Amino acid sequence: PNNVSFRLRFIEICRLFPQTKCLENYILETIERDFGEDVEAWVARISYAQEEMKRKSRAGKTMSKMGSIGFLAKIDSNGTRESGESNTDDRPSKKARVEEKKDPDPALSLLHEALEAVPTAKMYLECTRFLRIRIRLLREYSPDGNNNTHQGDDDDDEDGQNDTSFLLYEDEDAESAARRHALLLERLYANAKDKSLSSPSLTLDQVDYLLD
């Protein structure tokens, strides 16, 4: 049906069952194809992109932990563990490294695409709210401005629900990431003003940010 909410409900149903990732991706592809000018569709795609970023970050940490205690040690043809010497086969392929560097934040990329596709006050409001949530999470992650890196503190958050390290760029701490998002947020407010896009909700959102 020509209804975004209806299709999104199917994604939530898929998540109740294992091995449904391909189906989830297919539904998202149909939403991208059929609802290119729908604000709700763009918001959903941005949210799912962020969830995928977080999932990959947590998976990477899990693999790193396993490797550090020897679970992933390479086994030679005789069934014995190889020495700890470096091996070029352990490094990601050149293509993988290039792809990883190409788009460190797919959710932000989609946010920019959304504003290009649907330049309305409602879309700007949704995007500014998205950025403000990120800024709040990053500031909570580093409330005193200390240099918290990608590693975070897994002991304080075993399930990773409050881990925001996936929002950090390489060699970036949480406070720097918060400032980066704040600058982007301020540009969005300025762009909306330049385009004469306004609404009571967007104005109140900006005022609330300035008073925060």
Short mmCIF file of C-alpha atoms in Angstrom, two decimals:
data_model
loop_
_atom_site.label_atom_id
_atom_site.label_comp_id
_atom_site.label_asym_id
_atom_site.label_seq_id
_atom_site.Cartn_x
_atom_site.Cartn_y
_atom_site.Cartn_z
CA PRO A 1 0.00 0.00 0.00
CA ASN A 2 0.98 3.60 -0.57
CA ASN A 3 1.51 4.17 3.14
CA VAL A 4 4.89 4.65 4.83
CA SER A 5 3.72 3.72 8.32
CA PHE A 6 2.26 0.46 7.03
CA ARG A 7 5.58 -0.59 5.50
CA LEU A 8 7.55 0.50 8.56
CA ARG A 9 5.40 -1.75 10.73
CA PHE A 10 6.54 -4.70 8.63
CA ILE A 11 10.15 -3.83 9.46
CA GLU A 12 9.32 -3.94 13.15
CA ILE A 13 7.65 -7.33 12.65
CA CYS A 14 10.74 -8.60 10.82
CA ARG A 15 12.87 -7.73 13.81
CA LEU A 16 10.92 -10.18 15.91
CA PHE A 17 12.33 -13.02 13.85
CA PRO A 18 15.87 -14.14 12.97
CA GLN A 19 17.42 -13.96 9.51
CA THR A 20 15.11 -11.24 8.20
CA LYS A 21 17.76 -8.60 7.47
CA CYS A 22 17.42 -9.03 3.69
CA LEU A 23 13.68 -8.51 3.94
CA GLU A 24 14.17 -5.39 6.07
CA ASN A 25 16.57 -3.98 3.48
CA TYR A 26 14.12 -4.73 0.69
CA ILE A 27 11.33 -2.87 2.49
CA LEU A 28 13.64 0.12 3.02
CA GLU A 29 14.51 0.05 -0.68
CA THR A 30 10.81 0.21 -1.60
CA ILE A 31 10.35 3.14 0.80
CA GLU A 32 13.27 4.95 -0.83
CA ARG A 33 11.81 4.23 -4.27
CA ASP A 34 8.19 5.12 -3.57
CA PHE A 35 8.36 7.89 -0.97
CA GLY A 36 11.13 10.21 -2.10
CA GLU A 37 9.23 13.32 -1.03
CA ASP A 38 7.75 12.02 2.21
CA VAL A 39 9.19 13.42 5.44
CA GLU A 40 8.27 10.35 7.51
CA ALA A 41 10.04 8.10 5.02
CA TRP A 42 13.25 10.13 5.21
CA VAL A 43 13.14 10.25 9.00
CA ALA A 44 12.74 6.46 9.11
CA ARG A 45 15.64 5.89 6.72
CA ILE A 46 17.89 8.21 8.74
CA SER A 47 16.94 6.44 11.96
CA TYR A 48 17.56 2.98 10.52
CA ALA A 49 20.91 4.12 9.11
CA GLN A 50 21.94 5.23 12.58
CA GLU A 51 20.79 1.94 14.09
CA GLU A 52 22.90 0.10 11.53
CA MET A 53 25.92 2.24 12.43
CA LYS A 54 25.45 1.34 16.08
CA ARG A 55 25.00 -2.35 15.30
CA LYS A 56 28.20 -2.47 13.27
CA SER A 57 30.11 -0.61 15.97
CA ARG A 58 28.97 -3.04 18.65
CA ALA A 59 29.76 -6.02 16.42
CA GLY A 60 33.24 -4.65 15.78
CA LYS A 61 33.88 -4.24 19.49
CA THR A 62 32.72 -7.78 20.15
CA MET A 63 35.06 -9.17 17.49
CA SER A 64 37.91 -7.07 18.87
CA LYS A 65 37.35 -8.45 22.37
CA MET A 66 37.27 -12.01 21.09
CA GLY A 67 40.48 -11.50 19.15
CA SER A 68 42.24 -9.96 22.12
CA ILE A 69 41.75 -13.08 24.21
CA GLY A 70 42.69 -15.49 21.46
CA PHE A 71 39.31 -16.73 20.23
CA LEU A 72 40.11 -15.59 16.70
CA ALA A 73 43.75 -16.62 16.61
CA LYS A 74 44.68 -18.02 13.25
CA ILE A 75 45.24 -21.76 12.98
CA ASP A 76 47.88 -23.14 10.65
CA SER A 77 47.53 -26.26 8.52
CA ASN A 78 48.90 -28.43 11.35
CA GLY A 79 46.18 -27.31 13.73
CA THR A 80 48.47 -25.15 15.87
CA ARG A 81 48.16 -21.45 16.57
CA GLU A 82 50.33 -19.14 14.54
CA SER A 83 52.75 -16.77 16.22
CA GLY A 84 51.73 -13.22 17.07
CA GLU A 85 53.73 -11.81 14.16
CA SER A 86 51.84 -9.43 11.92
CA ASN A 87 50.32 -10.87 8.77
CA THR A 88 49.11 -8.79 5.84
CA ASP A 89 46.18 -11.21 5.42
CA ASP A 90 44.75 -9.91 8.70
CA ARG A 91 44.39 -6.39 7.33
CA PRO A 92 41.14 -5.29 5.65
CA SER A 93 41.28 -5.28 1.88
CA LYS A 94 42.08 -2.01 0.17
CA LYS A 95 38.52 -1.82 -1.15
CA ALA A 96 37.09 -2.30 2.34
CA ARG A 97 39.33 0.43 3.78
CA VAL A 98 38.34 2.85 1.01
CA GLU A 99 34.64 2.14 1.47
CA GLU A 100 34.95 2.63 5.23
CA LYS A 101 36.60 6.02 4.81
CA LYS A 102 34.19 7.12 2.09
CA ASP A 103 31.15 7.54 4.34
CA PRO A 104 31.86 7.52 8.09
CA ASP A 105 28.30 8.59 8.92
CA PRO A 106 25.58 7.30 6.52
CA ALA A 107 22.85 8.81 8.71
CA LEU A 108 24.23 12.33 8.27
CA SER A 109 24.62 11.72 4.55
CA LEU A 110 20.94 10.79 4.37
CA LEU A 111 20.07 13.88 6.40
CA HIS A 112 21.69 16.10 3.78
CA GLU A 113 19.93 14.18 1.00
CA ALA A 114 16.61 14.61 2.79
CA LEU A 115 17.01 18.38 2.98
CA GLU A 116 17.84 18.49 -0.73
CA ALA A 117 14.88 16.29 -1.69
CA VAL A 118 12.30 17.87 0.63
CA PRO A 119 13.35 21.43 1.53
CA THR A 120 10.44 22.22 3.83
CA ALA A 121 10.17 23.62 7.35
CA LYS A 122 8.91 20.26 8.57
CA MET A 123 11.94 18.44 7.20
CA TYR A 124 14.32 21.00 8.68
CA LEU A 125 12.58 20.59 12.03
CA GLU A 126 12.98 16.81 11.96
CA CYS A 127 16.65 17.12 11.04
CA THR A 128 17.40 19.71 13.72
CA ARG A 129 15.69 17.51 16.31
CA PHE A 130 17.79 14.57 15.16
CA LEU A 131 21.00 16.57 15.56
CA ARG A 132 19.96 17.91 18.97
CA ILE A 133 19.40 14.38 20.24
CA ARG A 134 22.88 13.43 19.05
CA ILE A 135 24.41 16.48 20.70
CA ARG A 136 22.71 15.65 23.99
CA LEU A 137 23.92 12.05 23.87
CA LEU A 138 27.46 13.12 23.07
CA ARG A 139 27.53 15.63 25.90
CA GLU A 140 26.25 13.01 28.32
CA TYR A 141 28.93 10.65 27.06
CA SER A 142 31.55 13.28 27.87
CA PRO A 143 29.90 15.64 30.38
CA ASP A 144 33.19 17.12 31.62
CA GLY A 145 34.77 17.46 28.18
CA ASN A 146 37.43 14.82 28.80
CA ASN A 147 38.99 13.08 25.85
CA ASN A 148 36.78 10.00 25.57
CA THR A 149 37.75 8.01 22.50
CA HIS A 150 35.98 5.37 20.44
CA GLN A 151 36.64 2.76 23.07
CA GLY A 152 34.15 4.22 25.54
CA ASP A 153 33.52 2.46 28.85
CA ASP A 154 31.98 -0.92 28.24
CA ASP A 155 32.01 -1.77 31.96
CA ASP A 156 29.49 0.98 32.64
CA ASP A 157 27.27 -0.06 29.75
CA GLU A 158 27.42 -3.76 29.16
CA ASP A 159 24.58 -3.91 26.65
CA GLY A 160 25.85 -0.87 24.73
CA GLN A 161 22.51 0.91 24.84
CA ASN A 162 24.06 4.23 25.93
CA ASP A 163 27.26 3.93 23.93
CA THR A 164 27.66 6.84 21.53
CA SER A 165 31.18 6.04 20.36
CA PHE A 166 29.80 5.08 16.95
CA LEU A 167 29.08 8.79 16.39
CA LEU A 168 32.75 9.71 16.66
CA TYR A 169 35.04 10.14 13.70
CA GLU A 170 38.55 8.70 13.81
CA ASP A 171 40.74 10.40 16.45
CA GLU A 172 37.76 12.46 17.64
CA ASP A 173 36.55 12.72 21.24
CA ALA A 174 32.94 13.13 22.30
CA GLU A 175 33.20 16.84 23.01
CA SER A 176 34.65 17.51 19.56
CA ALA A 177 31.90 15.43 17.99
CA ALA A 178 29.29 17.43 19.90
CA ARG A 179 30.79 20.69 18.60
CA ARG A 180 30.82 19.31 15.06
CA HIS A 181 27.13 18.46 15.31
CA ALA A 182 26.37 21.85 16.88
CA LEU A 183 28.00 23.65 13.95
CA LEU A 184 25.96 21.59 11.53
CA LEU A 185 22.80 22.33 13.50
CA GLU A 186 23.48 26.06 13.40
CA ARG A 187 24.03 25.86 9.64
CA LEU A 188 20.66 24.16 9.27
CA TYR A 189 18.92 26.94 11.18
CA ALA A 190 20.70 29.53 9.02
CA ASN A 191 19.87 27.70 5.78
CA ALA A 192 16.21 27.46 6.73
CA LYS A 193 16.19 31.20 7.35
CA ASP A 194 17.92 31.92 4.03
CA LYS A 195 15.33 29.79 2.22
CA SER A 196 12.50 31.55 4.06
CA LEU A 197 11.42 28.25 5.59
CA SER A 198 9.78 28.84 8.93
CA SER A 199 7.16 27.46 11.25
CA PRO A 200 6.27 28.05 14.89
CA SER A 201 7.73 24.66 15.80
CA LEU A 202 11.03 25.30 14.02
CA THR A 203 11.33 28.74 15.62
CA LEU A 204 10.63 27.34 19.08
CA ASP A 205 13.14 24.56 18.46
CA GLN A 206 15.87 27.08 17.67
CA VAL A 207 15.00 29.22 20.68
CA ASP A 208 15.08 26.18 22.92
CA TYR A 209 18.51 25.22 21.54
CA LEU A 210 19.87 28.72 22.14
CA LEU A 211 18.60 28.70 25.72
CA ASP A 212 19.88 25.19 26.43
#
